[in-house]
XYZ file of C-alpha atoms in Angstrom:
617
model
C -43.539 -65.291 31.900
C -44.832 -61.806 32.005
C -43.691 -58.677 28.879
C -46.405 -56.608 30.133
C -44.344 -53.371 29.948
C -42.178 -54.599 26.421
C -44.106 -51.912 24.416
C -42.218 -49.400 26.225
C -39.022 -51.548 26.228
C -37.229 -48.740 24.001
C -38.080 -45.935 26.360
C -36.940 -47.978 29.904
C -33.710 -47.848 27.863
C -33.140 -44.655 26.765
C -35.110 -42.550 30.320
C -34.033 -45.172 33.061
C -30.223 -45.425 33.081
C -30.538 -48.088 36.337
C -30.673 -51.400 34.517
C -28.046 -50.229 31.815
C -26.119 -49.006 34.341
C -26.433 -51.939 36.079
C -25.884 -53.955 32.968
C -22.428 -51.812 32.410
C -21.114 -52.778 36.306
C -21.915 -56.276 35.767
C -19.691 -56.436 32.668
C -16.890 -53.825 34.391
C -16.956 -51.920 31.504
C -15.170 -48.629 32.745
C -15.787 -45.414 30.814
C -12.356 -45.314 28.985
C -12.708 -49.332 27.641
C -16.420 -48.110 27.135
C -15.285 -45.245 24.684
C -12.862 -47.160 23.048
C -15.042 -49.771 22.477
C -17.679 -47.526 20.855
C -14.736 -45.884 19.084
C -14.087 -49.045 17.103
C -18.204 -49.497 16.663
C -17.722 -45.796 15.004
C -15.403 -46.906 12.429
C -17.394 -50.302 11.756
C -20.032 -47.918 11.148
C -18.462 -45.891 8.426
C -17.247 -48.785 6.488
C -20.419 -50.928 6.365
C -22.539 -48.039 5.696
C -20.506 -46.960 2.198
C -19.587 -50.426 1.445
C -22.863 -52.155 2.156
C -22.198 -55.134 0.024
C -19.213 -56.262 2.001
C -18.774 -59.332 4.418
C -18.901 -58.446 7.887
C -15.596 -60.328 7.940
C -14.411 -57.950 5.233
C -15.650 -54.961 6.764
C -13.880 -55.995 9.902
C -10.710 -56.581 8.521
C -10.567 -52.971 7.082
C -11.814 -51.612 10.823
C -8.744 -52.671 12.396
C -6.514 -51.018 9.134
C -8.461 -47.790 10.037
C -8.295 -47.482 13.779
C -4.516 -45.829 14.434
C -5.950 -42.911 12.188
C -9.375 -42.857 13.801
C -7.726 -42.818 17.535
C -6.296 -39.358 16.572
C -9.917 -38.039 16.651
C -10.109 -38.988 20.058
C -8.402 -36.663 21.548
C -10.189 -34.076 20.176
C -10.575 -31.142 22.792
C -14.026 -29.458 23.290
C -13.585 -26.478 22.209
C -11.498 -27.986 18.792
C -13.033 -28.259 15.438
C -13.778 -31.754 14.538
C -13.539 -30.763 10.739
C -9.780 -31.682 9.990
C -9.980 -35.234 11.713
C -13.478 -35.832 9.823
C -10.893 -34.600 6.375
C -7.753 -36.988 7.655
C -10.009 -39.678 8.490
C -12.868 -39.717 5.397
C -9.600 -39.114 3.083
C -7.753 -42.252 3.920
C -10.905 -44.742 4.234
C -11.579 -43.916 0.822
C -8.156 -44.241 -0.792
C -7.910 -47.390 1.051
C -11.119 -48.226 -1.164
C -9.970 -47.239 -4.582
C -6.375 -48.561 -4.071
C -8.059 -52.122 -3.034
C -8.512 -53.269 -6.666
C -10.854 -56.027 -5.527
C -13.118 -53.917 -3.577
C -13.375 -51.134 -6.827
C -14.504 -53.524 -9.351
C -17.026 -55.270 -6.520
C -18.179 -52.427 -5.943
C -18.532 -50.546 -9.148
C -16.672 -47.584 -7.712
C -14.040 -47.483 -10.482
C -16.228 -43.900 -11.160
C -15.633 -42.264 -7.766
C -11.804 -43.236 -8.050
C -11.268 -41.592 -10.983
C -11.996 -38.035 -9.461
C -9.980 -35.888 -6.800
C -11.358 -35.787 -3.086
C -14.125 -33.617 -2.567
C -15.554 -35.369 -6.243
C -14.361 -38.512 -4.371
C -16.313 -38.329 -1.405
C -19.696 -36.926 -3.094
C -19.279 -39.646 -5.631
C -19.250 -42.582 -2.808
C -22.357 -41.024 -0.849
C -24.105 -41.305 -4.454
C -24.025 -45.053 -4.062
C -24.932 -45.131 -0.808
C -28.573 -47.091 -1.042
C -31.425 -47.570 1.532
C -32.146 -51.384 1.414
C -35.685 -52.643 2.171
C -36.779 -55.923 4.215
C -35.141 -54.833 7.039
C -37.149 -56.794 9.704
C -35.206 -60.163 8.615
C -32.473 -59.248 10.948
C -34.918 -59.061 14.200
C -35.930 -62.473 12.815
C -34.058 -64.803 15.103
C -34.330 -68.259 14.004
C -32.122 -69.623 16.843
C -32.679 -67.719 20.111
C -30.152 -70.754 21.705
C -27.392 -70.337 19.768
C -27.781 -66.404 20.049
C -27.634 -67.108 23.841
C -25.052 -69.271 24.099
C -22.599 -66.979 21.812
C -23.866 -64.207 23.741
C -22.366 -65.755 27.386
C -19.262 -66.723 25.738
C -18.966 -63.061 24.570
C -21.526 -60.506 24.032
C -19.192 -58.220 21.482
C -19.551 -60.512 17.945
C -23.050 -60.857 18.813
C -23.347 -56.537 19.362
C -20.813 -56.169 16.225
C -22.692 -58.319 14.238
C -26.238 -56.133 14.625
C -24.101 -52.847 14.147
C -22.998 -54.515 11.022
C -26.598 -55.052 9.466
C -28.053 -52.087 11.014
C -25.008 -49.753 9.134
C -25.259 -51.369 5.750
C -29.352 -51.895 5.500
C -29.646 -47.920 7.084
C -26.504 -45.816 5.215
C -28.183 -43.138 6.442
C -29.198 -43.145 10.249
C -26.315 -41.501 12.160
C -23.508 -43.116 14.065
C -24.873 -42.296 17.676
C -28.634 -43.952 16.752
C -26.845 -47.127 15.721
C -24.997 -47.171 18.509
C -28.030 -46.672 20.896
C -29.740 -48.990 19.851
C -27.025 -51.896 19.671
C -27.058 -51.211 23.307
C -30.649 -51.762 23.531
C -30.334 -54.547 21.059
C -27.610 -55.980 23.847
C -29.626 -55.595 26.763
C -32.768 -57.150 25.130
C -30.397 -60.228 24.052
C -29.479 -60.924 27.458
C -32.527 -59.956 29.302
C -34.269 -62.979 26.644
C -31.822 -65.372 27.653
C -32.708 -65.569 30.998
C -36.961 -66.439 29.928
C -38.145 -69.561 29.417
C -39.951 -68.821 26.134
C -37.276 -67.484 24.414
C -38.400 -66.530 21.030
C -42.008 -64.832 22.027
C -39.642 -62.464 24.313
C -36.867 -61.756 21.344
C -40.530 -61.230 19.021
C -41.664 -58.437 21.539
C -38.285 -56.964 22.895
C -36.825 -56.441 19.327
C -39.914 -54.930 17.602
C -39.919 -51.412 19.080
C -36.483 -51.361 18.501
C -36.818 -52.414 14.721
C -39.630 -49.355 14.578
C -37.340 -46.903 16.114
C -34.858 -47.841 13.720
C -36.808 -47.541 10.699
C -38.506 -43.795 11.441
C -35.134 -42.331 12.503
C -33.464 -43.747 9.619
C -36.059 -42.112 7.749
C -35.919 -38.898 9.617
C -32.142 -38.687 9.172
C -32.214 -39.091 5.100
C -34.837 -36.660 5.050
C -32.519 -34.110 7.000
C -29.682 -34.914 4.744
C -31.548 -34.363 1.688
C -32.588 -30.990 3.248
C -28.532 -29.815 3.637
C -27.586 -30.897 0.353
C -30.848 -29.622 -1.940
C -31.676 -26.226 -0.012
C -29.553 -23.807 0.764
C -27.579 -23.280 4.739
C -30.318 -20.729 5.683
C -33.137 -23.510 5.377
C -31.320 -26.322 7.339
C -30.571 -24.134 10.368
C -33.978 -22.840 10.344
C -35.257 -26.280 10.750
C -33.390 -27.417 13.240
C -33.770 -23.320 14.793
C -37.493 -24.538 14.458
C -36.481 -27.427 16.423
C -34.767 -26.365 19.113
C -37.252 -23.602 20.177
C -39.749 -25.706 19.977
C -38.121 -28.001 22.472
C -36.904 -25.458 24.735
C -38.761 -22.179 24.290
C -37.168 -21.464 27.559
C -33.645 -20.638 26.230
C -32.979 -17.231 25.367
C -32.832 -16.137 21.250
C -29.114 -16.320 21.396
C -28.571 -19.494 23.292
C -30.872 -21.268 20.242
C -29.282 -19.483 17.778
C -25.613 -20.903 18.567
C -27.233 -24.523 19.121
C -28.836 -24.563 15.877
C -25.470 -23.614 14.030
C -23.892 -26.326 15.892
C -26.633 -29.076 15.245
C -26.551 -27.960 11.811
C -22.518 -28.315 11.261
C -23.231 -31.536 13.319
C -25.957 -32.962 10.768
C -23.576 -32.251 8.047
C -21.005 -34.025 9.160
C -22.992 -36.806 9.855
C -24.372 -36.718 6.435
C -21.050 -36.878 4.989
C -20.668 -40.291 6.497
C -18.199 -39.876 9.061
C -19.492 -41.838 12.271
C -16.334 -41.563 13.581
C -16.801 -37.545 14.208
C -20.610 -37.432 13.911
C -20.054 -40.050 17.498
C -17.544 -37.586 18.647
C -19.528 -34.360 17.683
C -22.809 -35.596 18.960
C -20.955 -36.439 22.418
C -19.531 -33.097 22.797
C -22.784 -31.298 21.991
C -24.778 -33.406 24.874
C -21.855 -32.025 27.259
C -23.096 -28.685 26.529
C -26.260 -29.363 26.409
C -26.285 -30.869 29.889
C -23.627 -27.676 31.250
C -26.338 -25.587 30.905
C -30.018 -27.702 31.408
C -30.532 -24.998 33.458
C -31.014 -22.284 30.906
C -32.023 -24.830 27.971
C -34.904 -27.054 29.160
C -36.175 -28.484 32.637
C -36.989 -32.417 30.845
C -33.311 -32.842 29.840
C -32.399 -33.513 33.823
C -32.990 -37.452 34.022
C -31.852 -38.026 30.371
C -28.447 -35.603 31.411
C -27.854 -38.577 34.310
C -27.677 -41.408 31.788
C -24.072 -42.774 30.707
C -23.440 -42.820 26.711
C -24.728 -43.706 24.378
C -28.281 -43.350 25.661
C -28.174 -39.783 26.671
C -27.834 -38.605 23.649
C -31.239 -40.354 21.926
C -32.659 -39.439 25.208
C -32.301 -35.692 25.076
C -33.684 -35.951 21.086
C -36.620 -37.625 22.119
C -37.456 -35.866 25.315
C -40.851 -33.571 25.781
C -41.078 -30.111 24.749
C -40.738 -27.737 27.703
C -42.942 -25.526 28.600
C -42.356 -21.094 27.227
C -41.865 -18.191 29.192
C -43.310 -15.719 26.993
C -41.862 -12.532 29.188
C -40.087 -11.178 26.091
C -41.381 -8.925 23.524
C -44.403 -9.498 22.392
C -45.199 -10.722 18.750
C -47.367 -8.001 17.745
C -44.100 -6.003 17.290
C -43.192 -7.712 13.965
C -46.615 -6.484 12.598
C -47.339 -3.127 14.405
C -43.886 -1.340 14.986
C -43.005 1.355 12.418
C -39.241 0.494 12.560
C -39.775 -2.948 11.203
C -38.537 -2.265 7.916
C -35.755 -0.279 9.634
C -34.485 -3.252 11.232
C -35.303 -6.052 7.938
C -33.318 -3.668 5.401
C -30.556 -3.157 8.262
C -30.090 -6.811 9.605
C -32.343 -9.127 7.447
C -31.008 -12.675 8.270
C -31.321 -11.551 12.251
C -34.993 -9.579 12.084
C -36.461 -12.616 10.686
C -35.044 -15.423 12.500
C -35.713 -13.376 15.971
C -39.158 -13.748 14.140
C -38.872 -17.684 13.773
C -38.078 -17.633 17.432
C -40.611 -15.732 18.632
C -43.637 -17.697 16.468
C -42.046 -21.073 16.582
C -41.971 -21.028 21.069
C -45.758 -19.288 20.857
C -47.037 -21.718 18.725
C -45.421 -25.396 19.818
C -48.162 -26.831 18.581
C -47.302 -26.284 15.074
C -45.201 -28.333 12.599
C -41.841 -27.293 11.875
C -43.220 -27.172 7.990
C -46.432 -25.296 9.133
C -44.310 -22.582 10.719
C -41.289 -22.217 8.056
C -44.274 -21.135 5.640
C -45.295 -18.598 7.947
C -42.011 -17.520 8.174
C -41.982 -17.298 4.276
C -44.723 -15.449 4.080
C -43.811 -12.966 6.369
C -40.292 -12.634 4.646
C -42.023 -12.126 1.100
C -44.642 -9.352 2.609
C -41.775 -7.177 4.130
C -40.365 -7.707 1.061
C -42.988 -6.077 -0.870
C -44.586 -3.777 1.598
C -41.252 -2.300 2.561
C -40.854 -0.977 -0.784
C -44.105 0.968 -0.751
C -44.761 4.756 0.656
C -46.758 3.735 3.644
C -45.363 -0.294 4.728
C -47.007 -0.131 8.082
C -50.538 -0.292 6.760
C -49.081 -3.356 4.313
C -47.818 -5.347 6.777
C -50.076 -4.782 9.568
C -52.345 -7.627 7.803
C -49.549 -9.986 8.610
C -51.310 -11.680 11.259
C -53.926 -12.571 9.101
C -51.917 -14.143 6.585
C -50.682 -16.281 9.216
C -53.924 -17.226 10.156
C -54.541 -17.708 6.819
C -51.343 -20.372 6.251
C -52.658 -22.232 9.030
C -55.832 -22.763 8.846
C -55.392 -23.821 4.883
C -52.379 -26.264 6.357
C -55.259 -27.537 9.181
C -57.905 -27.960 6.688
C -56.668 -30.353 4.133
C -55.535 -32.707 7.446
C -59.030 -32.537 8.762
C -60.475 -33.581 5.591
C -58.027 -36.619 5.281
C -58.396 -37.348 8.596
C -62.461 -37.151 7.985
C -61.820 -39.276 4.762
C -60.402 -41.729 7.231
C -62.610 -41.870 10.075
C -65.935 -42.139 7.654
C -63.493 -45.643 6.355
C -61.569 -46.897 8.398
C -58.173 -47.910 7.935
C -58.022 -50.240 4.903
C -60.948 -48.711 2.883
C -58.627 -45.361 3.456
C -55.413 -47.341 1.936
C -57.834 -48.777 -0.675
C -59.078 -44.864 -1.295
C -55.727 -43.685 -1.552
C -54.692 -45.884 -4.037
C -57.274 -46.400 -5.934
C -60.693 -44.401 -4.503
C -62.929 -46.927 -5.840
C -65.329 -49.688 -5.066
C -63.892 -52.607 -3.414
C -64.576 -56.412 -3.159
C -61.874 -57.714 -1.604
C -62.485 -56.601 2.158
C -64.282 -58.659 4.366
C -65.597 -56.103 6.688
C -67.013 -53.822 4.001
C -67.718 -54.542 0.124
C -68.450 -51.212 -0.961
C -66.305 -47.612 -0.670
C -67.481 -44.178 -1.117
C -65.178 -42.684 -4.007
C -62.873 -40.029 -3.992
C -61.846 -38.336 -7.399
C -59.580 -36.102 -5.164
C -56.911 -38.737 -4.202
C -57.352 -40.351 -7.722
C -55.119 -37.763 -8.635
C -51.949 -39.023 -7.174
C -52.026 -41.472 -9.595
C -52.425 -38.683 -12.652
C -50.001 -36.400 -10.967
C -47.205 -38.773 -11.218
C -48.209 -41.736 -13.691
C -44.314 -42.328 -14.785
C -44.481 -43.892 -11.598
C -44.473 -47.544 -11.522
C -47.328 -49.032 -9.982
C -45.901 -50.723 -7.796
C -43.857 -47.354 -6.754
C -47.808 -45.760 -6.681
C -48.909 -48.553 -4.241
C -46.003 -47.993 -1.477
C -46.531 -44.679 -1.953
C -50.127 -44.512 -1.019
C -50.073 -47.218 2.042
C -47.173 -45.018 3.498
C -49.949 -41.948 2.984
C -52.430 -44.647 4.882
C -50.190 -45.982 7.377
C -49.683 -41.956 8.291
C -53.448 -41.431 8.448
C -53.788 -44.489 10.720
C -51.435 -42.953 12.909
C -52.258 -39.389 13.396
C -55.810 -39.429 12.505
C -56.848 -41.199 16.218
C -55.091 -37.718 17.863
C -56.125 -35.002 19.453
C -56.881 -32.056 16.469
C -52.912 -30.401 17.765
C -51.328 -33.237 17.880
C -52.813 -34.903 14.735
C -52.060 -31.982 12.289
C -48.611 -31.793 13.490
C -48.605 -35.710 13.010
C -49.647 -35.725 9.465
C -47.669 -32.534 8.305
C -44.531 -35.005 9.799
C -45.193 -37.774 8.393
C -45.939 -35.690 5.053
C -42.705 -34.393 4.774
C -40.911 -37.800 5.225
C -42.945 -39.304 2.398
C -43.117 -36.565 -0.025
C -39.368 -36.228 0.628
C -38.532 -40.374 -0.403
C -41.135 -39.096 -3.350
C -38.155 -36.104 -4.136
C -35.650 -38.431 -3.834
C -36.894 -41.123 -6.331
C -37.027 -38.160 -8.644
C -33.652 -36.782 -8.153
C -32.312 -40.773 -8.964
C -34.674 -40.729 -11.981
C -37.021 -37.850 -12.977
C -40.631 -38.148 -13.117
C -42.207 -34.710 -14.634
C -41.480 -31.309 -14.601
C -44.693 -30.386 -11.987
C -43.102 -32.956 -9.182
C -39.866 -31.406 -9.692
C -40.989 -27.961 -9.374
C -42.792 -29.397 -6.039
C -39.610 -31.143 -4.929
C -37.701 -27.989 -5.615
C -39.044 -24.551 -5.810
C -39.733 -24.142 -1.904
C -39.184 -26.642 1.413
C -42.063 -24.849 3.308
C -44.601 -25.280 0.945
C -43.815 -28.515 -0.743
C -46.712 -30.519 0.513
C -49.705 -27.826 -0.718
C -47.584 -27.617 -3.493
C -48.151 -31.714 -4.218
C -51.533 -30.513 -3.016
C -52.492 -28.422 -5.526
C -50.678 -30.217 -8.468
C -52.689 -31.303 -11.049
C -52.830 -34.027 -13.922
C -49.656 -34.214 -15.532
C -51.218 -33.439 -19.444
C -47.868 -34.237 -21.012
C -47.719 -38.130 -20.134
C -48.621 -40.397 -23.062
C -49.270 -43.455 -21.459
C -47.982 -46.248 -23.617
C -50.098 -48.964 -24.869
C -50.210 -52.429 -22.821
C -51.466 -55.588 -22.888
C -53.896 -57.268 -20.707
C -51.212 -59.386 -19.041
C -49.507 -56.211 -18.432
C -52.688 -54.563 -16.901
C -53.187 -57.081 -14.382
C -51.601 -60.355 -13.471
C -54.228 -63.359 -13.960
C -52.859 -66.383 -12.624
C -54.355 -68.907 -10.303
C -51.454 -67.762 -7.440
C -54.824 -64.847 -7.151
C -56.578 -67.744 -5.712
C -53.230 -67.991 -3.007
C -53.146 -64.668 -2.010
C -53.428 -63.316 0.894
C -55.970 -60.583 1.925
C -53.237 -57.852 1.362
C -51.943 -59.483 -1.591
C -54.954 -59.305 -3.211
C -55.604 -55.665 -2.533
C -52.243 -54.652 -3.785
C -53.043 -56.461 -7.300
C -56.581 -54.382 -7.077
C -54.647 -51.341 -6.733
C -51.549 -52.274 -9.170
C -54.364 -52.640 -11.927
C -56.379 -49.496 -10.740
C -52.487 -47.410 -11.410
C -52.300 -49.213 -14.675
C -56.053 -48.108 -15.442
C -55.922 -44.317 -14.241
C -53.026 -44.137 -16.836
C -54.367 -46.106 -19.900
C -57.548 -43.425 -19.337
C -57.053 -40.866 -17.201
C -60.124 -38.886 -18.034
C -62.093 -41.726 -17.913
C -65.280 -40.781 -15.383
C -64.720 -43.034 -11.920
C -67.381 -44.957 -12.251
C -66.123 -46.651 -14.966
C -62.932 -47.476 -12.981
C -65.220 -49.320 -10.495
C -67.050 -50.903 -12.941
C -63.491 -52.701 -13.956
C -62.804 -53.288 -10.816
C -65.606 -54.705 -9.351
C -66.105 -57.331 -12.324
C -62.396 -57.982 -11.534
C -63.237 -59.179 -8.049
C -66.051 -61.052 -9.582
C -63.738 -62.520 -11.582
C -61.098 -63.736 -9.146
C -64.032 -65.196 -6.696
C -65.828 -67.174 -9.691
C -62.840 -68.549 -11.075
C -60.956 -69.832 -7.730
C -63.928 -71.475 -7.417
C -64.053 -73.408 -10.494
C -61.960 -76.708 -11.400
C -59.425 -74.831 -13.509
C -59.185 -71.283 -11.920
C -55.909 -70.486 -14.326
C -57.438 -71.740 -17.479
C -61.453 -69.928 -16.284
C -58.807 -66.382 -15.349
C -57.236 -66.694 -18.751
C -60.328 -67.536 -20.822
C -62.768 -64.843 -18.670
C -60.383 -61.864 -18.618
C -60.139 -61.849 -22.355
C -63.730 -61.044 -22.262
């Protein structure tokens, strides 16, 4: 049995529409039973993903209550706003909640109830809770049974993964989820028909289970930008976006789209599937009505049948510019610039964002919203001033200037990382200190720079510190191997998604005043502001006990490799903020006669009683 070409088993689906195709004749699904079908996925959708404590029987049961209203929104026209429906629709689902007495007091939504409908609605999203150990779902303990339910009829089976995708991702939009149930369908059936079964489900499943995960991510990190920061910064980012992917399309072609994906995103981060299915749908028919205009890699993604054009046309390359139109050196050289910022601000500057963000496609969509703040604040100053051309002629410089600051702190991680190597980086992220739990190498270099994470934010738990700093890792591992374009892009993307979980464990419970200002004062320049942020001096670290400084039990002895260096870090957190002026080679010292300690006493008769008796020393 051959999966040579699994690894790209999520990509076959969403560029090559044959097999699905295919797979769509062989089942006679038509378009309008096709539609209808994913209409009633739409609504299972919704429900799961605000009541994600529910039964999938439950959730079910209130599906079919919700679908006469929900086929209303279906015959939405093109050109019709899908704003009322997303009202009619979103209004009823959640008074069918709150008048469900059995649901409220499940659910603890007694709260929400109590308040009138727009309250309502924000009150319900406020539950709404990313839930972690995802992977168990891929985990397939009986690939014969899945089979055999799967020939007698494929829809409980495709239901059944919508369900746990929706209520384990409240977040990742209606169209993903349905995307990749498809994909999950097609790799269901195309593993029935191999011998080995479960090796196939193993490799089939986990690119799908990845996708999943860093969409999910991507999508609560675009809702969180719509509901913290103002319109103006949303649309920019997806403006950002959308010239980025198709530099090609004129200013006022991109300028409409990113309105439209904007209204779109907020929709779907008001949790209405229903319309952010319907929405998404009608904005790919556009899309594709003029490919001409927009981008020449939408063609073969345009050809595929729903839902995978959609996720196709997300996730397909960045054309390449015509830069025929007026040349950038305008914004800093003309004399009329301040003419035309005082006149027609909000337009000046975003004909700016165009212009930078399809000459420089190389650049991060963070990277390039600070230029664009920088160049806002200097015509802001200089034209005030007597003579603002010789002010803001140094505008390309600053630019220069953003950049290269931005590029520099990646190259040094990524330097940090290459000198070593992937788990002594995790291990200097965490901790930066000497290490005697890897095999490969006993010893680390220090770092008192990334110390700091743990003094810039010691409320944190350590165990909070420790996910923090392998997702900071896992980012390095991934970028770092790049080319230098595509890595800092890389790292200033996978920045934003981390420091922006960081924001949102804030908002849900404060941590200081210097990560709030970082999570709030500015978008653009939240990472160098975490950057620069420095030991939080108000923190009083309160006094523990050994036992609650590290763990020492013989189930040390047990651990696995990782284990192991998570307990090395956990106590490094808890040491940073007992002392966090200490120098950092006394934190190694610590360390390093913990490891001593763990390997003499799993070695001895009675490691608990040796752990218990030793650490006290």
């Amino acid at each position: 049995m051959q999966h040579a070409n699994s690894q790209n088993y999520l990509e076959e689906n969403l560029r090559a529409g044959s097999d699905i195709t295919r797979l769509m004749e062989e089942k006679s699904l038509i378009l309008s039973s096709a539609f209808t079908q994913a209409f009633c996925f739409s609504t299972s959708i919704m429900v799961a993903q605000f009541l994600q404590k529910l039964t999938y029987e439950k959730v079910q049961t209130i599906v079919k209550e919700l679908l006469d209203l929900a086929e209303k929104c279906k015959s939405l026209k093109p050109h019709e706003s899908p704003s009322e429906c997303c009202h009619q629709l979103m209004t009823t689902f959640l008074e069918h909640i709150c008048n469900n007495q059995g649901l409220v007091d499940r659910h603890v939504f007694s709260d929400c109830c109590n308040t009138n409908n727009s309250a309502r609605h924000k009150c319900f999203l406020s539950y709404k809770k990313d839930v972690a150990g995802y992977s168990d779902i891929f985990q397939i303990s009986n690939p014969e049974q899945i089979c055999k339910m799967d020939k007698e009829n494929p829809v409980p089976v495709k239901e059944k993964y919508i369900y746990e995708t929706s209520r384990k991702h409240p977040f990742l939009y209606g169209p993903t989820i349905l995307t990749m149930s498809a994909c999950y369908e097609t790799a269901v059936q195309s593993c029935c028909r191999e011998e080995n079964k479960t090796e196939c489900f193993q490799i089939k499943l986990e690119p799908i289970r990845k996708y999943v995960r860093e969409i999910s991510l991507r999508h609560h990190h675009l809702c969180e930008i719509g509901i913290k920061f103002n319109h103006k910064v949303a649309k920019a980012v997806e403006f950002v976006l959308l010239t980025k992917k198709q530099p090609r399309a004129n200013f006022s072609e991109i300028a409409k789209l990113a309105m439209d994906i904007k209204n779109l995103h907020q929709i779907c981060c008001e949790g209405n599937a229903v319309v952010c299915v319907l929405g998404r749908s009608q904005l790919m028919d556009y899309t594709c009505s003029k490919q001409a205009t927009l981008s020449s890699k939408i063609t073969p993604c345009c050809e595929l049948p729903e839902p995978f054009r959609g996720e196709c046309i997300i996730n397909s390359e960045n054309d390449k510019p015509d830069l025929s139109s007026l040349p950038l050196s305008r914004f800093t050289e003309d004399q009329f610039v301040c003419k035309q910022f005082t006149d027609k601000q909000d337009d000046f500057l975003q004909e700016f964002l165009y212009e930078y963000s399809r000459r420089h496609p190389e650049l991060a969509v963070s990277v390039i919203l600070r230029v664009d703040t920088v160049y806002q604040n200097l015509l802001g100053k200089c034209c005030k001033l007597e003579n603002p051309l010789e002010c803001y002629s140094h505008g390309e410089e600053m630019f220069q200037r953003v950049v290269r600051e931005s590029h520099e702190h990646v190259k040094n991680q990524c330097d940090l990382h290459e000198k070593l190597g992937d788990s002594n980086f995790h291990d200097r992220y965490a901790s930066k200190i000497l290490s005697r739990f890897m095999v490969v190498r006993e010893f680390l270099l220090t770092s008192a720079a990334e110390i700091l994470y743990t003094k810039k934010a010691p409320q944190l738990s350590a165990q909070e510190l420790v996910i923090f700093t392998k997702n900071m890792a896992a980012a390095a591992t991934k970028c770092c191997p790049l080319n230098d374009e595509q890595q800092f892009a890389c790292m200033e993307n996978s920045a934003k998604l981390i420091l922006g979980a960081l924001c949102r464990r804030h908002e849900a419970e404060p941590i200081n005043a210097g990560v709030g200002h970082c999570c709030d004062d500015s978008y653009a320049f939240r990472k160098p502001c975490f950057d620069d942020l420095q030991v939080d001096a108000t923190y009083i670290s309160p006094h523990l006990s050994c036992d609650q400084v590290v763990n020492l039990n013989e189930d040390l002895c047990s651990a696995q490799e990782e284990e192991l260096q998570t307990e090395k870090q956990k106590l490094l957190s808890n040491l940073v903020k007992q002392e966090p002026h200490a120098a950092e080679m006394q934190f190694q010292s610590v360390i390093v006669d913990f490891a001593h300690l763990v390997e003499m006493c799993c070695q001895a008769e009675k490691s608990e009683m040796c752990l218990q008796e030793e650490g006290k020393v």
